[in-house]
XYZ file of C-alpha atoms in Angstrom:
590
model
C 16.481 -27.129 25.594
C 20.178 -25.991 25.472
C 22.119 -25.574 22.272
C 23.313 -27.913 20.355
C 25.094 -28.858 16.969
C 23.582 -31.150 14.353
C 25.438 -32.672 11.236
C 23.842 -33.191 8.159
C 26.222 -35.227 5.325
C 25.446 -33.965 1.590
C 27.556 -34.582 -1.330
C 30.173 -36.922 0.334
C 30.923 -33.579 2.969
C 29.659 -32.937 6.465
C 28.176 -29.423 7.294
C 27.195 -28.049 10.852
C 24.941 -26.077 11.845
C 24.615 -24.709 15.792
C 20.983 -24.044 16.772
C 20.334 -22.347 19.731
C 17.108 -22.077 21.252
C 15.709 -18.988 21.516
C 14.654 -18.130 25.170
C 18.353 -18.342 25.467
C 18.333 -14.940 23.972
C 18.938 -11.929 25.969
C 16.164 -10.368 27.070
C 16.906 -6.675 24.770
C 17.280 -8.962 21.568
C 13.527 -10.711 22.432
C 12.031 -7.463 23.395
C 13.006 -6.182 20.120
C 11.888 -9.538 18.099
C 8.790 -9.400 19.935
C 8.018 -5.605 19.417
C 7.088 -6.739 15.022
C 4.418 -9.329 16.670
C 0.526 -7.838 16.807
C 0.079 -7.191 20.210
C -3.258 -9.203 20.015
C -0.953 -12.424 19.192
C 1.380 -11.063 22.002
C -1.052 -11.424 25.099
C -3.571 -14.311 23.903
C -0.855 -16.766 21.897
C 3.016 -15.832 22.871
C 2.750 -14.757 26.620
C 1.094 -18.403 27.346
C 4.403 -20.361 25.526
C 6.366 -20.579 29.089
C 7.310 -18.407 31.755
C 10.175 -16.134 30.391
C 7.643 -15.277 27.559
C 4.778 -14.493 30.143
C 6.763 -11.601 31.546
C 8.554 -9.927 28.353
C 5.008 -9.770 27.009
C 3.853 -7.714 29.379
C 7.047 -5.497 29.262
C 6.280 -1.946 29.547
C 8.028 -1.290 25.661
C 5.505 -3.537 24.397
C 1.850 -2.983 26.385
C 2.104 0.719 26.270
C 1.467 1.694 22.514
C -0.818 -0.785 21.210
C -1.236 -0.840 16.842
C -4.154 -2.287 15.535
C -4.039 -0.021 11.973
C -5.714 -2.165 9.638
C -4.746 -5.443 11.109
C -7.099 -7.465 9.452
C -6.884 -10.545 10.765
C -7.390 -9.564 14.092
C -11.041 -10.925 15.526
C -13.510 -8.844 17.725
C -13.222 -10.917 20.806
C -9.359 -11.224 20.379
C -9.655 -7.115 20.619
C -11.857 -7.200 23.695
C -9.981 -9.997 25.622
C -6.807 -8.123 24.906
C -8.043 -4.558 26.329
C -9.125 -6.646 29.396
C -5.732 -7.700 30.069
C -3.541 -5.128 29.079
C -5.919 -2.003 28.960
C -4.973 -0.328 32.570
C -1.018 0.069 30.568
C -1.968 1.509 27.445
C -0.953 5.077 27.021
C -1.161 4.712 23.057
C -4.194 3.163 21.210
C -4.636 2.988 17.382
C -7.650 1.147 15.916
C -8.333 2.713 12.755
C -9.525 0.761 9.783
C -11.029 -1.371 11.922
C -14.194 -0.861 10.997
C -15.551 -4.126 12.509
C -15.109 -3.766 15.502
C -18.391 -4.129 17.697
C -20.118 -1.223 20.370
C -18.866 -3.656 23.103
C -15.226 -4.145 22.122
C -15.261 -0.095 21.460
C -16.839 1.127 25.113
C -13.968 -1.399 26.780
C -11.258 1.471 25.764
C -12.062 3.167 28.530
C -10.614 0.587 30.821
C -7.598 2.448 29.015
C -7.322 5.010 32.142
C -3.403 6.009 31.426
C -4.589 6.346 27.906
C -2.576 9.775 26.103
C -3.404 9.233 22.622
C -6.615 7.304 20.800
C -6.883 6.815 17.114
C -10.076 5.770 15.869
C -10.725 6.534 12.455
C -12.796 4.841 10.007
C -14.679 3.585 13.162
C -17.948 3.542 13.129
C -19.093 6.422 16.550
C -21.983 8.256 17.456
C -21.858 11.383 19.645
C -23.373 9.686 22.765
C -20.564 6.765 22.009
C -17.834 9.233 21.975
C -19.196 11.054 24.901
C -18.879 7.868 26.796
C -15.582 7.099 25.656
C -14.209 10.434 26.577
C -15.439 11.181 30.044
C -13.045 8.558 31.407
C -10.358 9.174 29.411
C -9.118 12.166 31.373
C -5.612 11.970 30.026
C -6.465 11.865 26.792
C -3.766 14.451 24.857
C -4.424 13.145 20.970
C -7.442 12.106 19.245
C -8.445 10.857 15.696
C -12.436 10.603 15.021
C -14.782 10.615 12.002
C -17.896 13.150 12.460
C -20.624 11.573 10.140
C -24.162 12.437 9.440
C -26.451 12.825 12.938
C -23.721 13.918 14.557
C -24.471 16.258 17.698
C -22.168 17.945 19.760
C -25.196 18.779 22.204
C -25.154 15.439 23.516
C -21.469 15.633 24.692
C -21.456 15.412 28.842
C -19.706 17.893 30.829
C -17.099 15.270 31.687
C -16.456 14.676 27.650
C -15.914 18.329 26.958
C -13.752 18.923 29.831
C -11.677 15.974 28.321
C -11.273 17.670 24.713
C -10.767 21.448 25.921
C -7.215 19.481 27.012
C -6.323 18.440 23.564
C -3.178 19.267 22.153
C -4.182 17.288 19.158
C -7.272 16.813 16.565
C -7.711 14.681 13.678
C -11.154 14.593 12.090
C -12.167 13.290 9.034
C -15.321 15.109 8.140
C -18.645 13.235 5.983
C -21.489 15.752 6.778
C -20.823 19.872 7.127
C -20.479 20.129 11.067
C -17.252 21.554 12.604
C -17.246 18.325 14.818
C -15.284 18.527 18.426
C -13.550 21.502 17.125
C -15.171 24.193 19.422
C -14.922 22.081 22.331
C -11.019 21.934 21.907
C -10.039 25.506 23.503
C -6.327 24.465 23.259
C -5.654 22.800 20.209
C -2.015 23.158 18.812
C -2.214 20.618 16.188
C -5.630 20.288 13.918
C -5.727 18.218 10.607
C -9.227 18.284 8.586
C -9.856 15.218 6.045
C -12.689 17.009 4.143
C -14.865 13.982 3.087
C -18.484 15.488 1.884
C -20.549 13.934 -0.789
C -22.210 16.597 -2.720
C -25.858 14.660 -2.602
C -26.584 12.649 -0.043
C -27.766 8.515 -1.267
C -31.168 9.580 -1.868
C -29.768 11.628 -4.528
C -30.256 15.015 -2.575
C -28.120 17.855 -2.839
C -26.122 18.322 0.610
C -25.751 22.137 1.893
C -22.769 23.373 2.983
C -24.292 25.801 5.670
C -22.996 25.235 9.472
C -24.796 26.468 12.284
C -22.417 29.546 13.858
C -22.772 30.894 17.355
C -21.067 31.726 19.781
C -20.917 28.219 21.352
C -19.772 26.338 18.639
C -16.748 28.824 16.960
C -13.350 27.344 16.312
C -10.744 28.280 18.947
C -7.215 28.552 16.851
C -5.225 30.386 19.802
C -2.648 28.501 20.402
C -3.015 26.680 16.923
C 1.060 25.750 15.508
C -0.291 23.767 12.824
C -2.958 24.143 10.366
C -3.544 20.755 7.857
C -6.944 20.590 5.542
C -6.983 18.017 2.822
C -10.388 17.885 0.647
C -11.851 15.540 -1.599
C -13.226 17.016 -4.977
C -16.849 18.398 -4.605
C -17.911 21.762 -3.983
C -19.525 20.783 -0.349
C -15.472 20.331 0.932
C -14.870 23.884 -0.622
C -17.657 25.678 1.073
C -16.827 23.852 4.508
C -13.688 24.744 4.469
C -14.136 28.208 4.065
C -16.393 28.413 7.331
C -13.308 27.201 9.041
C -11.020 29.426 7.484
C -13.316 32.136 7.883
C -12.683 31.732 12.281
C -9.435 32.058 11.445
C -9.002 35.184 10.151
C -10.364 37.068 12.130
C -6.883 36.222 14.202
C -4.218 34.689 13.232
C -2.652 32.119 15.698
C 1.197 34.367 16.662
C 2.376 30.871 17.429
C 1.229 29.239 13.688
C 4.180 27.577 11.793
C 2.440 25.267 9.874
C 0.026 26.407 7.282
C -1.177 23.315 4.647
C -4.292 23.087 2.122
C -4.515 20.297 0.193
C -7.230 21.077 -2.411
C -8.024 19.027 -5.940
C -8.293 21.654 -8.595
C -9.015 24.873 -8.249
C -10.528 26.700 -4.944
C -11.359 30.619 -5.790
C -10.212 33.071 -3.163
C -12.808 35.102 -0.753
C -12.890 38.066 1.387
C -11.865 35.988 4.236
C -8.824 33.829 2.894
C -7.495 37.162 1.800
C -7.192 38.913 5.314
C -5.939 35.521 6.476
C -3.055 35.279 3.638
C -2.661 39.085 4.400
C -2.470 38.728 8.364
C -0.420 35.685 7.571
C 2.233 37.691 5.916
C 2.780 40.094 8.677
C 2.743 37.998 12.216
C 3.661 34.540 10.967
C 6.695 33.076 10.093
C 6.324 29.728 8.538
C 8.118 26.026 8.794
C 6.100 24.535 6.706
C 3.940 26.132 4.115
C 1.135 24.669 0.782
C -1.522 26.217 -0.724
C -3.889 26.105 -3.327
C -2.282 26.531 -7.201
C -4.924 29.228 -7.488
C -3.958 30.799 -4.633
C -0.248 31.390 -5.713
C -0.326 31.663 -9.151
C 0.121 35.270 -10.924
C 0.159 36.604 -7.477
C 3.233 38.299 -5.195
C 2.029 36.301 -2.320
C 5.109 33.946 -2.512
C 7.442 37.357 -1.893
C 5.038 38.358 1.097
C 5.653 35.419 3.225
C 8.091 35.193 5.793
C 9.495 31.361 7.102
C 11.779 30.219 9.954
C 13.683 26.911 9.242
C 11.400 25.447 6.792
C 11.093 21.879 6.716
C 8.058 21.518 4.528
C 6.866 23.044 1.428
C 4.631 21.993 -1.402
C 3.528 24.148 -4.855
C 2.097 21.128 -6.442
C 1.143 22.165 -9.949
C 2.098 25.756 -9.037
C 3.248 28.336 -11.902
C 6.720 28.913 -9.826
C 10.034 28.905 -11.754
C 13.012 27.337 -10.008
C 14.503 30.938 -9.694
C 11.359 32.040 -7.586
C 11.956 28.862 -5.446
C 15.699 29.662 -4.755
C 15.884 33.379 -4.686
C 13.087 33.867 -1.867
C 12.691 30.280 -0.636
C 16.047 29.141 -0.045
C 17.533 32.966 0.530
C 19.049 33.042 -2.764
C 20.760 29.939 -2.243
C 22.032 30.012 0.829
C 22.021 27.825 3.848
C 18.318 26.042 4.003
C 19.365 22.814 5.842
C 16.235 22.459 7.406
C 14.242 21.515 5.010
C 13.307 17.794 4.690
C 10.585 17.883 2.158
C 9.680 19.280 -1.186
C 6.805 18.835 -3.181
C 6.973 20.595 -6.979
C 4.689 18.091 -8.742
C 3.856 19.328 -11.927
C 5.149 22.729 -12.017
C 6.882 22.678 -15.884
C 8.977 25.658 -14.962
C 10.995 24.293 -12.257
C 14.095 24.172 -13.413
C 13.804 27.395 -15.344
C 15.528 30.464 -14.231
C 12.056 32.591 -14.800
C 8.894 31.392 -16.420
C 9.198 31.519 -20.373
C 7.297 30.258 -22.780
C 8.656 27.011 -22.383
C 8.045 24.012 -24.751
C 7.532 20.477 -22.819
C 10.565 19.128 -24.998
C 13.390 21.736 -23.719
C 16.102 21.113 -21.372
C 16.125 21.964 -17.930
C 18.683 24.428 -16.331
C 20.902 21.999 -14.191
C 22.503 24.707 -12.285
C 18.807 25.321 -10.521
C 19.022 21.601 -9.021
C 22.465 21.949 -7.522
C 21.967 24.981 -5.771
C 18.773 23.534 -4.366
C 21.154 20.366 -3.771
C 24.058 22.564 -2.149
C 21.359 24.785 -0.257
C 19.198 21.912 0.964
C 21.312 18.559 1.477
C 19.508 17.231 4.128
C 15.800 16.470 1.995
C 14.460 13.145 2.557
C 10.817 13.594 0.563
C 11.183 14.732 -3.323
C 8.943 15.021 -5.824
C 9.719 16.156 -9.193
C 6.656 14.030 -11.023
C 4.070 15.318 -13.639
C 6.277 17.338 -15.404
C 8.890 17.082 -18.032
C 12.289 17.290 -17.314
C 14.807 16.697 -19.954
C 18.691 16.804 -19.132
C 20.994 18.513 -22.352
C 22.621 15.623 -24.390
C 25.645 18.201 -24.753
C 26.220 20.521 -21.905
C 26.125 19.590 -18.206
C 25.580 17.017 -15.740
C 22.441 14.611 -15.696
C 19.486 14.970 -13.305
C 20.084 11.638 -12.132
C 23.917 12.768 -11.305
C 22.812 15.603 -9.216
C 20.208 13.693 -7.647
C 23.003 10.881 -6.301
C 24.247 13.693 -3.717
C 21.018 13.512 -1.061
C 22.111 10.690 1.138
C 19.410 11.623 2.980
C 16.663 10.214 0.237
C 13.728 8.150 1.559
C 10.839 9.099 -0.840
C 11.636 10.386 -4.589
C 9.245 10.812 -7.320
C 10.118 11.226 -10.845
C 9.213 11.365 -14.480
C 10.137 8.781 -16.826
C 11.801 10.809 -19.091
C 13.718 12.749 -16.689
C 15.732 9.266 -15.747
C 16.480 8.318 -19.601
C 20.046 8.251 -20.271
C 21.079 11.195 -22.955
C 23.434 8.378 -24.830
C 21.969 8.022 -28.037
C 20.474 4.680 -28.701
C 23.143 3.967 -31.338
C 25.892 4.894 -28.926
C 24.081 2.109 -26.220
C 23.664 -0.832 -28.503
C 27.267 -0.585 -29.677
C 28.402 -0.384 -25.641
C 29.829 -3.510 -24.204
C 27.120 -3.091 -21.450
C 24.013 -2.869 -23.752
C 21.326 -5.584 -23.277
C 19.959 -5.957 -26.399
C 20.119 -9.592 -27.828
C 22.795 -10.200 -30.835
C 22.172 -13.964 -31.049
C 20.994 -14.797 -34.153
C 17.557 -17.135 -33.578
C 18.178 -21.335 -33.562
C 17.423 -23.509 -36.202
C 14.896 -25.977 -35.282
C 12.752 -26.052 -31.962
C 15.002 -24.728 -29.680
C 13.904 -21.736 -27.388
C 13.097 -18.270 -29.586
C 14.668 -15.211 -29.357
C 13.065 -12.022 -29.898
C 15.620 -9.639 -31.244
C 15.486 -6.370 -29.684
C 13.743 -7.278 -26.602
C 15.539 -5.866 -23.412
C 16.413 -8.093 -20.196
C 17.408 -7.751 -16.903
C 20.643 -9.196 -15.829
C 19.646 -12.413 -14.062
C 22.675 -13.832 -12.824
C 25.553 -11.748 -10.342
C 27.760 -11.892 -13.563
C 24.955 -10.418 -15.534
C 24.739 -7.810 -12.744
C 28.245 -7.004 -13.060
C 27.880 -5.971 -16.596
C 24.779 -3.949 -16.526
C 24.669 -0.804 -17.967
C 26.042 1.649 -16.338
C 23.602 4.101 -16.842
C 22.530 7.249 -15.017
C 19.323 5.706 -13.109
C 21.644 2.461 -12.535
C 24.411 4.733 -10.521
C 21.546 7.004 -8.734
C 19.692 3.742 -7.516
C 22.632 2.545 -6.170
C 23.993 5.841 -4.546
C 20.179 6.277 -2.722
C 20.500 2.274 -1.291
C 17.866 3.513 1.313
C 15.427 4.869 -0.540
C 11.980 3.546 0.705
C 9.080 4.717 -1.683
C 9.673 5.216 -5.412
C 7.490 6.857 -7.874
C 8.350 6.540 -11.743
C 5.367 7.926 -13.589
C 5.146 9.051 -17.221
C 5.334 12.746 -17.501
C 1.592 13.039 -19.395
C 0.100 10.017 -17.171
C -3.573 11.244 -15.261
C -4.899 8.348 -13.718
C -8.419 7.568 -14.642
C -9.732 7.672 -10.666
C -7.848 9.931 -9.189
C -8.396 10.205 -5.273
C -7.322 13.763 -4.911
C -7.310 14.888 -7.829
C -10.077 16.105 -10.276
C -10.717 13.731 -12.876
C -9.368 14.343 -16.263
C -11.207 12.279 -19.402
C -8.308 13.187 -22.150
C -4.900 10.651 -22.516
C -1.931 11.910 -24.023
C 0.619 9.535 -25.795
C 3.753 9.126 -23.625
C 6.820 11.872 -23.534
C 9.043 10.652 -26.995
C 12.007 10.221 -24.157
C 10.362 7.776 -22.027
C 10.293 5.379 -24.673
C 14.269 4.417 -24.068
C 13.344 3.472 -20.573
C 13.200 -0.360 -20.934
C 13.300 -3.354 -18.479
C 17.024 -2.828 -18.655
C 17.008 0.381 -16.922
C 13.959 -0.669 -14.571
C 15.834 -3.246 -13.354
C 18.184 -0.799 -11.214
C 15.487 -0.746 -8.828
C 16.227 -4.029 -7.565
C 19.322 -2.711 -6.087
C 17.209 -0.997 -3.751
C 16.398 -3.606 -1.434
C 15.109 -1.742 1.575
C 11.676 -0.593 -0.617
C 8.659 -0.190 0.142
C 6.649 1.422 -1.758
C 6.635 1.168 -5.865
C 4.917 3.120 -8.224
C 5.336 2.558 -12.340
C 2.892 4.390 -14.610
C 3.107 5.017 -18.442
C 6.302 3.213 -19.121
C 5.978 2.595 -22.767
C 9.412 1.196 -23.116
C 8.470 -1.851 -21.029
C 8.121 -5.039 -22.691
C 7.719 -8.173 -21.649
C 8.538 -6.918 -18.103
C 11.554 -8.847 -16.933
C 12.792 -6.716 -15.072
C 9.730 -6.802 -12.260
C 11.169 -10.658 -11.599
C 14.396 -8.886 -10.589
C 12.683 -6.404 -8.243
C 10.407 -8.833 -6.379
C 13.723 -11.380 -5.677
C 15.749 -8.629 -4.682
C 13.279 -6.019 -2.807
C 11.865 -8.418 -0.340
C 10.192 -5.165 1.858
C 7.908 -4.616 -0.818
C 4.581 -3.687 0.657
C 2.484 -1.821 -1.938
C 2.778 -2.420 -5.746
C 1.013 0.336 -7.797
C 1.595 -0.579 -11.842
C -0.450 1.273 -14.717
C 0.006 1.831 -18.481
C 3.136 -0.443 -18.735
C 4.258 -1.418 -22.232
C 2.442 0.265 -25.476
C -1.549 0.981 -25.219
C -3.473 -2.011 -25.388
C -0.581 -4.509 -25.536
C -0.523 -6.231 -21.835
C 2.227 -8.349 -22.526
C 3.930 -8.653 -18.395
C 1.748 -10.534 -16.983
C 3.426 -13.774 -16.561
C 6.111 -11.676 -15.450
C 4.281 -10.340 -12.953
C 2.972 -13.410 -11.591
C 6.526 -14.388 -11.332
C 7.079 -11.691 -9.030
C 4.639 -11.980 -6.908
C 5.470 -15.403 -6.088
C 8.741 -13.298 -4.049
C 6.596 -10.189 -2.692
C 5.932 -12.145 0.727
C 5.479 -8.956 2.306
C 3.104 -6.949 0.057
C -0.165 -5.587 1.425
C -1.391 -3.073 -1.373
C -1.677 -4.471 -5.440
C -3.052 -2.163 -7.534
């Protein structure tokens, strides 16, 4: 089929449009169309359409790193014709979610010979499985595995140990108190631990946290560079972890530069994590650096450490003062241009010079943001959530101003009241731009108007004259932001996943109530997002402005709403309906 034009008369005028078939392409532009196609649909649907197709699915750029995460439409049989095609060129493999995937279709990876690295977790494996899967895979460099109950690492073959004392790279998510593969993999340089451990088992017994140590089954952290434990509440994860932190201090890795524990709550310091924080401080100099909040606070640990480029660091709900943070962080200030990504999530003193006796409704010292601005201008993760922050209504630049400066932004999390506008509300409804209807309501049965109900600017001329407020001009400086967080600064979800539960609510900051669907509608200027996160917006009425965000942010793939609008009044839903009718792309609706 060769191009051609076609004419189509509307309206009393012709218009033409030139189609062009699309094997026609080059072969760079297909390779690059094809490379967003499952590779499942690739070798069993596409690669069968004609002849040019046949070869560019089997194009090395294509068959080499295979992504199955969570794909689930994909069938069992479709998986296990699709590693008997293509499973000699994989080098990368990721099947995890896939939890229904059969024995068969999982013992056919090891036609993967060239295979580098294998993720497989949330799949269901036993030991003799994995021992199987591993004594072929001889260039096997990365591996992701759950270790659930019955697991033995007795049964491992020779051939399967050999294969996992040449990791570089270990990702296990852990159900039952075992330390897994780890004392098979002699050269690990990368290990992340998803601590996963019920505290009764479902017969209602208590679980025991006890390992089995010898000398055949201790952690070897030699030539560890990164360190990464992340534990679900119960006190099972608390006493597992200690076992492995326990190998490693008795020595310290030289070569360690990442050092990150996750922990919900509170996890009380031993003999053990001591030397290690100790022995940390004199041969170790960080890049990227989190610890527990009970590990920091009220202690001069923070001065003791010594980092190398940072990239990374996290003091969620950490008792550190935005002076701490840039006087021995940042070098006073100075050049820190390597870090990418900073987590202070719920640390109230922040933007405080030193740590007062600070009152939730006080304003924040603006000069501590722009020398973290003018320090760090490269970050590309913030998160400034679960905390107020209130910018003076007299003195200084907004938060939202200062914010506007990182280019760089992909991820930013923030407190509703830290993005209202410091205009009094008298000063915005008597501004040209204000939204707030004037229109006095018709006579008869024409359409009612609710006075005082905020709406997003529908129409491009409505756009035009939006307000021009702080969170309008950030949204549009950061037009590449990707994931956006706006929760309320006293918001504690109900089921938190991470986080220990908390049973009391507290009534929304007084600020946050000024944060309508005017101002929420800036986010639809944001139209490569993908992530969205609103929670305890009590400003939000009938929700208008979602409708905007949904038409506009067409990359939307997971919605996260809570507490929008007053307590008990769920007024947005038809709203929300409407704007799912636009999400084509979302995955994730909570």
């Amino acid at each position: 089929m060769s191009n051609c034009t076609a004419e189509v008369q509307s309206g009393g005028e012709t218009e033409r449009f030139f189609t062009i078939n699309p094997t026609e392409l080059s072969d760079e532009i297909l390779l690059h169309i094809l490379s967003y196609v499952p590779s499942t649909d690739l070798i069993l649907n596409v690669k069968k359409t004609c002849r040019k197709f046949a070869g560019l699915c089997l194009d090395k750029s294509l068959t080499q790193k295979v992504n199955l995460h969570k794909v689930y439409q994909v069938k069992d049989e479709e998986v296990k014709q699709m590693l008997k095609e293509i499973g000699k060129e994989i080098c990368e493999l990721d099947i995890s979610g896939c939890y229904w995937l059969s024995s068969p279709t999982v013992d056919l990876i090891t036609r993967c010979r060239r295979l580098v690295r294998l993720d497989m977790s949330g799949c269901s494996l036993t030991s003799l499985r994995l021992s199987h899967l591993l004594s072929n895979l001889v260039n096997l460099r990365s591996l992701a595995i759950d270790v659930s109950s019955g697991f033995d690492a007795g049964q491992l073959s020779s051939e399967c140990k050999a294969t996992l004392s040449r990791l570089r790279e270990l990702k296990q998510t852990i159900f039952s108190p075992s330390y897994g593969v780890v004392p098979c993999c002699t050269s690990l340089e990368k290990l992340l631990l998803f601590f996963e451990v019920l505290d009764r088992t479902r017969e209602g017994m208590l679980m025991s946290g006890q390992l089995m140590v010898g000398e055949s089954n201790i952690p070897h952290y030699q030539n560890l560079r990164l360190f990464y434990a992340r534990l679900a509440p119960g006190y099972i994860n608390e006493e597992v972890v200690r076992l492995y932190l326990a190998v490693l201090s008795d020595r310290t890795p030289e070569n360690l530069r990442a050092f990150l524990i996750s922990v919900p709550g509170i996890l009380p310091e031993s003999r053990a994590t001591i030397n290690l924080l100790h022995s940390m401080a004199k041969n170790v100099a960080l890049e990227a650096f989190q610890l527990p909040k009970s590990w920091l606070n009220g202690t001069s640990l923070l001065q003791q450490m010594n980092f190398s480029n940072p990239s990374y660091f996290s003091f969620s709900r950490c008792m550190i003062s935005g002076g701490q943070l840039t006087q021995r962080i940042i070098n006073g200030g100075k050049d820190c241009k390597s870090l990418v990504s900073l987590n202070v999530r719920g640390c109230p003193f922040f933007f405080s010079s030193d740590i007062p006796l600070r009152k939730p409704e006080d304003d924040i010292d603006i000069t501590i943001l722009k020398t973290l601005i003018t320090a760090c201008p490269n970050l590309t993760h913030l998160n400034f959530s679960s905390a107020h922050h209130h910018s003076s209504e007299s003195k200084g630049k907004h938060l939202c101003e200062i914010l506007a400066k990182l280019q760089h932004l992909r991820s930013l999390s923030l407190p509703v009241c830290s993005i209202a506008d410091t205009v009094t509300t008298t000063e915005k409804s008597n501004s040209p731009g204000a939204s707030y209807s004037s229109n006095p309501a018709p006579l008869g049965f024409g359409k009612k108007v609710r006075i005082g109900v905020q709406t997003y600017p529908r129409t491009q001329n409505d756009q035009d004259n939006a307000p021009t407020s702080v969170f309008w001009r950030l949204l549009k400086q950061l037009s590449l932001l990707e994931h956006l967080e706006l929760i309320g600064s006293n918001f504690y979800s109900v089921m938190p996943r991470n986080d220990p539960a908390i049973r009391n609510t507290y009534p929304p900051c007084k600020r946050s109530h000024s944060v309508g669907d005017a101002e929420l509608a800036a986010v639809s200027q944001v139209v490569f997002l993908q992530s969205l996160t609103l929670a305890q917006l009590p400003g939000i009425l009938l929700g208008s402005s979602l409708v905007s965000i949904g038409m506009k942010c067409q990359q939307l793939h997971s919605l996260s709403l809570a507490n929008l609008g007053m307590m008990g009044k769920v007024v947005y839903i038809s709203s929300l309906c409407e704007m799912l009718k636009h999400c084509r792309h979302l995955r994730d609706l909570r």
